[in-house]
Amino acid sequence: NADTAMYFAKSAGRNNLQIFTEELDDAAARKNRMEDALRLGIANGEFELFYQPQVSLQNHTVTGVEALIRWNSATLGVVLPLEFIPLAEETGLIVAIGEWALKTACNDAIKIQRMVDHPVTMAVNLSPRQFEQDNLSQRIELILAESGLAPSLLEIELTENMLVSDTSDALAILNRIRNLGVRLSIDDFGTGFSSMSYIVKFAIDRLKIDRSFISASVNDLSCRTVTKAIIGLARDLKIEVVAEGVEDEEQRAFLARLGCDDGQGYLFSRPRTIAELPATLRGLEEKAARHRLGGLPKA
Ligand code: C2E
Ligand code: MG
Ligand code: MG
Ligand code: MG
């Protein structure tokens, strides 16, 4: 009878299976919705870049800013980069978004030079998918020329895994970018496939120590050891090193003592809009001036 049939269906896990496929459908539907929203977002210009200052741990001046993308979707509301960047990469939409980000960042970098009385580097994150365009270096060259930004003020952030995969092509493209005079840095250093030989081979300018090591380095001995080792390595190789996610004075002092060049994190500033940046940079430079005059304690 019907009751027994129901019982067997349940015990065979039919209901579980059904719930499972519904969840899969949900996930797929959510992904489709976000992909549609991304396309719309590109067409409607819904993206914005925020800029987070990088500060010298030695003399406290602002040495650079990192461009971080923000998306306020008309249909989905605010979506975090960690949610939409992976889908943008999967669908290839990151190529258009990344090109927009490079252009916007270079144009804003010109404005930022006028806010501070010394050069400030503009760091832009590059997705592995953007490396699949073989004319990437020409596109960067064109963007630099159109914005009028000196190539030495642009820094491209790569991840370690990008250097390992597909080596010969990646090497050729990176060399062309380097030959433009653009700087290269390795983001989230310590979390991916680290190979010292790649750092030398690609003539990397800067390592960015991943936030996870910095946040744990005050309490966790092994994280502290990794942080020390990365700073030591960078110094020996004459590569600059910047710490990500510096949130408190204890972390800053620890990094400064080890000889880490720069820091980036909420201690100095959250990512800011271009409109907010003049006040933020002025505040940071005033602090640096007070340090120079001996008004604030050194590390
Ligand atoms: P990332 O390049 O490692 O960027 C640093 C992330 O750490 C940013 O997250 C930043 O807001 C956050 N952060 C900075 N200081 C602190 C701190 O003191 N404490 C904490 N808890 N977090 C801090 P965000 O902006 O959410 O970006 C996440 C990731 O998305 C970036 O990691 C980057 O991989 C990617 N991304 C952002 N913008 C772009 C872009 O224009 N293109 C590409 N391809 N990826 C981007
Ligand atoms: Mg980055
Ligand atoms: Mg990073
Ligand atoms: Mg990171």
PDB file of C-alpha atoms in Angstrom, residues 38-219:
ATOM      1  CA  LEU A  38      28.192  40.266 -13.562  1.00  0.00           C
ATOM      2  CA  ARG A  39      27.495  40.846 -17.268  1.00  0.00           C
ATOM      3  CA  LEU A  40      24.999  43.537 -16.369  1.00  0.00           C
ATOM      4  CA  GLY A  41      27.481  45.008 -13.913  1.00  0.00           C
ATOM      5  CA  ILE A  42      30.153  45.276 -16.602  1.00  0.00           C
ATOM      6  CA  ALA A  43      27.694  46.896 -19.022  1.00  0.00           C
ATOM      7  CA  ASN A  44      26.411  49.338 -16.378  1.00  0.00           C
ATOM      8  CA  GLY A  45      29.740  50.163 -14.787  1.00  0.00           C
ATOM      9  CA  GLU A  46      28.799  48.908 -11.318  1.00  0.00           C
ATOM     10  CA  PHE A  47      32.383  48.348 -10.181  1.00  0.00           C
ATOM     11  CA  GLU A  48      34.490  50.709  -8.141  1.00  0.00           C
ATOM     12  CA  LEU A  49      38.087  50.636  -6.968  1.00  0.00           C
ATOM     13  CA  PHE A  50      39.025  51.308  -3.360  1.00  0.00           C
ATOM     14  CA  TYR A  51      42.629  52.082  -2.476  1.00  0.00           C
ATOM     15  CA  GLN A  52      44.474  50.850   0.595  1.00  0.00           C
ATOM     16  CA  PRO A  53      47.690  52.652   1.584  1.00  0.00           C
ATOM     17  CA  GLN A  54      51.005  50.867   2.079  1.00  0.00           C
ATOM     18  CA  VAL A  55      53.187  52.532   4.662  1.00  0.00           C
ATOM     19  CA  SER A  56      56.953  52.372   5.234  1.00  0.00           C
ATOM     20  CA  LEU A  57      57.705  50.605   8.503  1.00  0.00           C
ATOM     21  CA  GLN A  58      61.025  52.435   8.611  1.00  0.00           C
ATOM     22  CA  ASN A  59      60.022  56.082   8.075  1.00  0.00           C
ATOM     23  CA  HIS A  60      56.197  55.904   8.182  1.00  0.00           C
ATOM     24  CA  THR A  61      55.617  57.598   4.823  1.00  0.00           C
ATOM     25  CA  VAL A  62      53.098  56.244   2.308  1.00  0.00           C
ATOM     26  CA  THR A  63      54.967  54.246  -0.354  1.00  0.00           C
ATOM     27  CA  GLY A  64      52.059  52.857  -2.335  1.00  0.00           C
ATOM     28  CA  VAL A  65      48.385  51.940  -2.534  1.00  0.00           C
ATOM     29  CA  GLU A  66      46.701  48.708  -3.590  1.00  0.00           C
ATOM     30  CA  ALA A  67      43.604  48.861  -5.792  1.00  0.00           C
ATOM     31  CA  LEU A  68      40.829  46.622  -4.441  1.00  0.00           C
ATOM     32  CA  ILE A  69      37.660  46.122  -6.437  1.00  0.00           C
ATOM     33  CA  ARG A  70      34.167  46.615  -5.034  1.00  0.00           C
ATOM     34  CA  TRP A  71      30.891  45.658  -6.662  1.00  0.00           C
ATOM     35  CA  ASN A  72      27.465  47.037  -5.822  1.00  0.00           C
ATOM     36  CA  SER A  73      25.170  45.031  -8.090  1.00  0.00           C
ATOM     37  CA  ALA A  74      21.797  46.484  -9.124  1.00  0.00           C
ATOM     38  CA  THR A  75      20.228  43.053  -8.676  1.00  0.00           C
ATOM     39  CA  LEU A  76      22.320  41.414  -5.905  1.00  0.00           C
ATOM     40  CA  GLY A  77      23.482  44.345  -3.803  1.00  0.00           C
ATOM     41  CA  VAL A  78      27.036  44.447  -2.461  1.00  0.00           C
ATOM     42  CA  VAL A  79      29.009  41.331  -3.433  1.00  0.00           C
ATOM     43  CA  LEU A  80      32.457  40.669  -1.946  1.00  0.00           C
ATOM     44  CA  PRO A  81      35.458  40.080  -4.241  1.00  0.00           C
ATOM     45  CA  LEU A  82      36.029  36.659  -2.709  1.00  0.00           C
ATOM     46  CA  GLU A  83      32.516  35.728  -3.927  1.00  0.00           C
ATOM     47  CA  PHE A  84      32.551  37.122  -7.438  1.00  0.00           C
ATOM     48  CA  ILE A  85      36.210  37.007  -8.522  1.00  0.00           C
ATOM     49  CA  PRO A  86      36.230  33.177  -8.697  1.00  0.00           C
ATOM     50  CA  LEU A  87      33.092  33.204 -10.909  1.00  0.00           C
ATOM     51  CA  ALA A  88      34.482  36.047 -13.017  1.00  0.00           C
ATOM     52  CA  GLU A  89      37.597  33.923 -13.527  1.00  0.00           C
ATOM     53  CA  GLU A  90      35.641  30.790 -14.358  1.00  0.00           C
ATOM     54  CA  THR A  91      33.535  32.602 -16.944  1.00  0.00           C
ATOM     55  CA  GLY A  92      36.408  34.662 -18.362  1.00  0.00           C
ATOM     56  CA  LEU A  93      34.570  37.898 -17.462  1.00  0.00           C
ATOM     57  CA  ILE A  94      37.598  38.779 -15.312  1.00  0.00           C
ATOM     58  CA  VAL A  95      39.433  39.798 -18.490  1.00  0.00           C
ATOM     59  CA  ALA A  96      37.048  42.725 -19.076  1.00  0.00           C
ATOM     60  CA  ILE A  97      36.836  43.554 -15.380  1.00  0.00           C
ATOM     61  CA  GLY A  98      40.607  43.350 -14.979  1.00  0.00           C
ATOM     62  CA  GLU A  99      41.210  45.615 -17.961  1.00  0.00           C
ATOM     63  CA  TRP A 100      38.776  48.180 -16.527  1.00  0.00           C
ATOM     64  CA  ALA A 101      40.547  47.939 -13.146  1.00  0.00           C
ATOM     65  CA  LEU A 102      43.980  48.504 -14.690  1.00  0.00           C
ATOM     66  CA  LYS A 103      42.770  51.540 -16.629  1.00  0.00           C
ATOM     67  CA  THR A 104      40.951  53.062 -13.663  1.00  0.00           C
ATOM     68  CA  ALA A 105      43.856  52.421 -11.302  1.00  0.00           C
ATOM     69  CA  CYS A 106      46.384  54.024 -13.667  1.00  0.00           C
ATOM     70  CA  ASN A 107      44.176  57.093 -14.146  1.00  0.00           C
ATOM     71  CA  ASP A 108      43.647  57.406 -10.397  1.00  0.00           C
ATOM     72  CA  ALA A 109      47.387  56.887  -9.780  1.00  0.00           C
ATOM     73  CA  ILE A 110      48.005  60.159 -11.619  1.00  0.00           C
ATOM     74  CA  LYS A 111      45.626  61.935  -9.230  1.00  0.00           C
ATOM     75  CA  ILE A 112      47.260  60.254  -6.224  1.00  0.00           C
ATOM     76  CA  GLN A 113      50.720  61.588  -7.186  1.00  0.00           C
ATOM     77  CA  ARG A 114      49.274  65.077  -6.724  1.00  0.00           C
ATOM     78  CA  MET A 115      48.077  64.258  -3.187  1.00  0.00           C
ATOM     79  CA  VAL A 116      51.538  63.386  -1.827  1.00  0.00           C
ATOM     80  CA  ASP A 117      54.901  65.116  -2.367  1.00  0.00           C
ATOM     81  CA  HIS A 118      56.790  61.892  -3.201  1.00  0.00           C
ATOM     82  CA  PRO A 119      56.075  59.020  -5.634  1.00  0.00           C
ATOM     83  CA  VAL A 120      53.358  56.534  -4.655  1.00  0.00           C
ATOM     84  CA  THR A 121      53.191  53.110  -6.334  1.00  0.00           C
ATOM     85  CA  MET A 122      49.874  51.774  -7.642  1.00  0.00           C
ATOM     86  CA  ALA A 123      49.495  48.010  -7.084  1.00  0.00           C
ATOM     87  CA  VAL A 124      46.895  46.154  -9.165  1.00  0.00           C
ATOM     88  CA  ASN A 125      45.874  42.502  -8.743  1.00  0.00           C
ATOM     89  CA  LEU A 126      46.103  40.436 -11.913  1.00  0.00           C
ATOM     90  CA  SER A 127      44.123  37.244 -12.461  1.00  0.00           C
ATOM     91  CA  PRO A 128      45.761  34.187 -14.061  1.00  0.00           C
ATOM     92  CA  ARG A 129      43.093  34.362 -16.771  1.00  0.00           C
ATOM     93  CA  GLN A 130      44.451  37.739 -17.879  1.00  0.00           C
ATOM     94  CA  PHE A 131      47.734  36.005 -18.670  1.00  0.00           C
ATOM     95  CA  GLU A 132      45.980  33.949 -21.292  1.00  0.00           C
ATOM     96  CA  GLN A 133      45.807  37.045 -23.484  1.00  0.00           C
ATOM     97  CA  ASP A 134      49.069  37.004 -25.371  1.00  0.00           C
ATOM     98  CA  ASN A 135      48.845  40.748 -25.998  1.00  0.00           C
ATOM     99  CA  LEU A 136      48.657  41.504 -22.265  1.00  0.00           C
ATOM    100  CA  SER A 137      51.923  43.450 -22.245  1.00  0.00           C
ATOM    101  CA  GLN A 138      50.775  45.610 -25.202  1.00  0.00           C
ATOM    102  CA  ARG A 139      47.506  46.323 -23.416  1.00  0.00           C
ATOM    103  CA  ILE A 140      49.356  47.396 -20.286  1.00  0.00           C
ATOM    104  CA  GLU A 141      51.706  49.511 -22.385  1.00  0.00           C
ATOM    105  CA  LEU A 142      48.734  51.237 -24.029  1.00  0.00           C
ATOM    106  CA  ILE A 143      46.968  51.851 -20.710  1.00  0.00           C
ATOM    107  CA  LEU A 144      50.161  53.366 -19.278  1.00  0.00           C
ATOM    108  CA  ALA A 145      50.606  55.597 -22.317  1.00  0.00           C
ATOM    109  CA  GLU A 146      46.978  56.781 -22.263  1.00  0.00           C
ATOM    110  CA  SER A 147      47.070  57.562 -18.547  1.00  0.00           C
ATOM    111  CA  GLY A 148      50.542  59.105 -18.613  1.00  0.00           C
ATOM    112  CA  LEU A 149      51.594  57.054 -15.582  1.00  0.00           C
ATOM    113  CA  ALA A 150      55.310  56.243 -15.313  1.00  0.00           C
ATOM    114  CA  PRO A 151      55.665  52.434 -15.684  1.00  0.00           C
ATOM    115  CA  SER A 152      57.829  52.303 -12.551  1.00  0.00           C
ATOM    116  CA  LEU A 153      54.808  53.496 -10.539  1.00  0.00           C
ATOM    117  CA  LEU A 154      52.700  50.508 -11.591  1.00  0.00           C
ATOM    118  CA  GLU A 155      53.063  47.250  -9.697  1.00  0.00           C
ATOM    119  CA  ILE A 156      51.352  44.073 -10.834  1.00  0.00           C
ATOM    120  CA  GLU A 157      50.405  41.626  -8.079  1.00  0.00           C
ATOM    121  CA  LEU A 158      50.685  37.967  -9.062  1.00  0.00           C
ATOM    122  CA  THR A 159      50.107  34.817  -7.058  1.00  0.00           C
ATOM    123  CA  GLU A 160      52.771  32.175  -6.624  1.00  0.00           C
ATOM    124  CA  ASN A 161      50.753  29.571  -8.480  1.00  0.00           C
ATOM    125  CA  MET A 162      50.771  31.728 -11.618  1.00  0.00           C
ATOM    126  CA  LEU A 163      54.535  31.431 -11.826  1.00  0.00           C
ATOM    127  CA  VAL A 164      54.522  27.675 -11.520  1.00  0.00           C
ATOM    128  CA  SER A 165      51.852  26.799 -14.076  1.00  0.00           C
ATOM    129  CA  ASP A 166      52.513  26.908 -17.797  1.00  0.00           C
ATOM    130  CA  THR A 167      55.996  28.247 -17.246  1.00  0.00           C
ATOM    131  CA  SER A 168      57.420  29.092 -20.650  1.00  0.00           C
ATOM    132  CA  ASP A 169      54.434  31.206 -21.782  1.00  0.00           C
ATOM    133  CA  ALA A 170      54.119  32.886 -18.411  1.00  0.00           C
ATOM    134  CA  LEU A 171      57.835  33.642 -18.387  1.00  0.00           C
ATOM    135  CA  ALA A 172      57.698  35.271 -21.822  1.00  0.00           C
ATOM    136  CA  ILE A 173      54.670  37.419 -20.915  1.00  0.00           C
ATOM    137  CA  LEU A 174      56.100  38.453 -17.559  1.00  0.00           C
ATOM    138  CA  ASN A 175      59.407  39.348 -19.143  1.00  0.00           C
ATOM    139  CA  ARG A 176      57.622  41.597 -21.637  1.00  0.00           C
ATOM    140  CA  ILE A 177      55.749  43.295 -18.787  1.00  0.00           C
ATOM    141  CA  ARG A 178      58.980  43.725 -16.844  1.00  0.00           C
ATOM    142  CA  ASN A 179      60.662  45.204 -19.890  1.00  0.00           C
ATOM    143  CA  LEU A 180      58.033  47.963 -19.855  1.00  0.00           C
ATOM    144  CA  GLY A 181      59.521  48.973 -16.498  1.00  0.00           C
ATOM    145  CA  VAL A 182      56.494  47.783 -14.526  1.00  0.00           C
ATOM    146  CA  ARG A 183      57.134  46.257 -11.079  1.00  0.00           C
ATOM    147  CA  LEU A 184      56.076  42.726 -10.159  1.00  0.00           C
ATOM    148  CA  SER A 185      55.092  41.505  -6.735  1.00  0.00           C
ATOM    149  CA  ILE A 186      53.931  38.171  -5.355  1.00  0.00           C
ATOM    150  CA  ASP A 187      50.691  38.380  -3.400  1.00  0.00           C
ATOM    151  CA  ASP A 188      49.725  36.149  -0.467  1.00  0.00           C
ATOM    152  CA  PHE A 189      53.304  34.922  -0.298  1.00  0.00           C
ATOM    153  CA  GLY A 190      53.779  31.759   1.721  1.00  0.00           C
ATOM    154  CA  THR A 191      50.379  30.223   0.929  1.00  0.00           C
ATOM    155  CA  GLY A 192      51.010  28.845  -2.550  1.00  0.00           C
ATOM    156  CA  PHE A 193      53.688  26.914  -4.352  1.00  0.00           C
ATOM    157  CA  SER A 194      56.765  28.716  -3.132  1.00  0.00           C
ATOM    158  CA  SER A 195      59.854  28.146  -5.145  1.00  0.00           C
ATOM    159  CA  MET A 196      62.790  30.406  -4.543  1.00  0.00           C
ATOM    160  CA  SER A 197      64.065  29.854  -8.074  1.00  0.00           C
ATOM    161  CA  TYR A 198      60.914  31.411  -9.558  1.00  0.00           C
ATOM    162  CA  ILE A 199      61.401  34.574  -7.571  1.00  0.00           C
ATOM    163  CA  VAL A 200      64.876  34.998  -9.003  1.00  0.00           C
ATOM    164  CA  LYS A 201      63.953  33.839 -12.522  1.00  0.00           C
ATOM    165  CA  PHE A 202      61.040  36.293 -12.811  1.00  0.00           C
ATOM    166  CA  ALA A 203      63.039  39.155 -11.273  1.00  0.00           C
ATOM    167  CA  ILE A 204      60.310  39.848  -8.725  1.00  0.00           C
ATOM    168  CA  ASP A 205      60.506  43.275  -7.060  1.00  0.00           C
ATOM    169  CA  ARG A 206      58.471  42.609  -3.960  1.00  0.00           C
ATOM    170  CA  LEU A 207      56.980  39.879  -1.774  1.00  0.00           C
ATOM    171  CA  LYS A 208      53.719  40.405   0.096  1.00  0.00           C
ATOM    172  CA  ILE A 209      53.608  38.238   3.219  1.00  0.00           C
ATOM    173  CA  ASP A 210      50.139  36.729   3.515  1.00  0.00           C
ATOM    174  CA  ARG A 211      47.858  38.164   6.169  1.00  0.00           C
ATOM    175  CA  SER A 212      47.405  34.752   7.840  1.00  0.00           C
ATOM    176  CA  PHE A 213      51.052  34.749   8.989  1.00  0.00           C
ATOM    177  CA  ILE A 214      50.890  38.340  10.204  1.00  0.00           C
ATOM    178  CA  SER A 215      47.713  37.951  12.247  1.00  0.00           C
ATOM    179  CA  ALA A 216      49.076  34.823  13.936  1.00  0.00           C
ATOM    180  CA  SER A 217      52.676  35.924  14.307  1.00  0.00           C
ATOM    181  CA  VAL A 218      52.295  37.496  17.734  1.00  0.00           C
ATOM    182  CA  ASN A 219      50.938  34.305  19.342  1.00  0.00           C
TER     183      ASN A 219
END
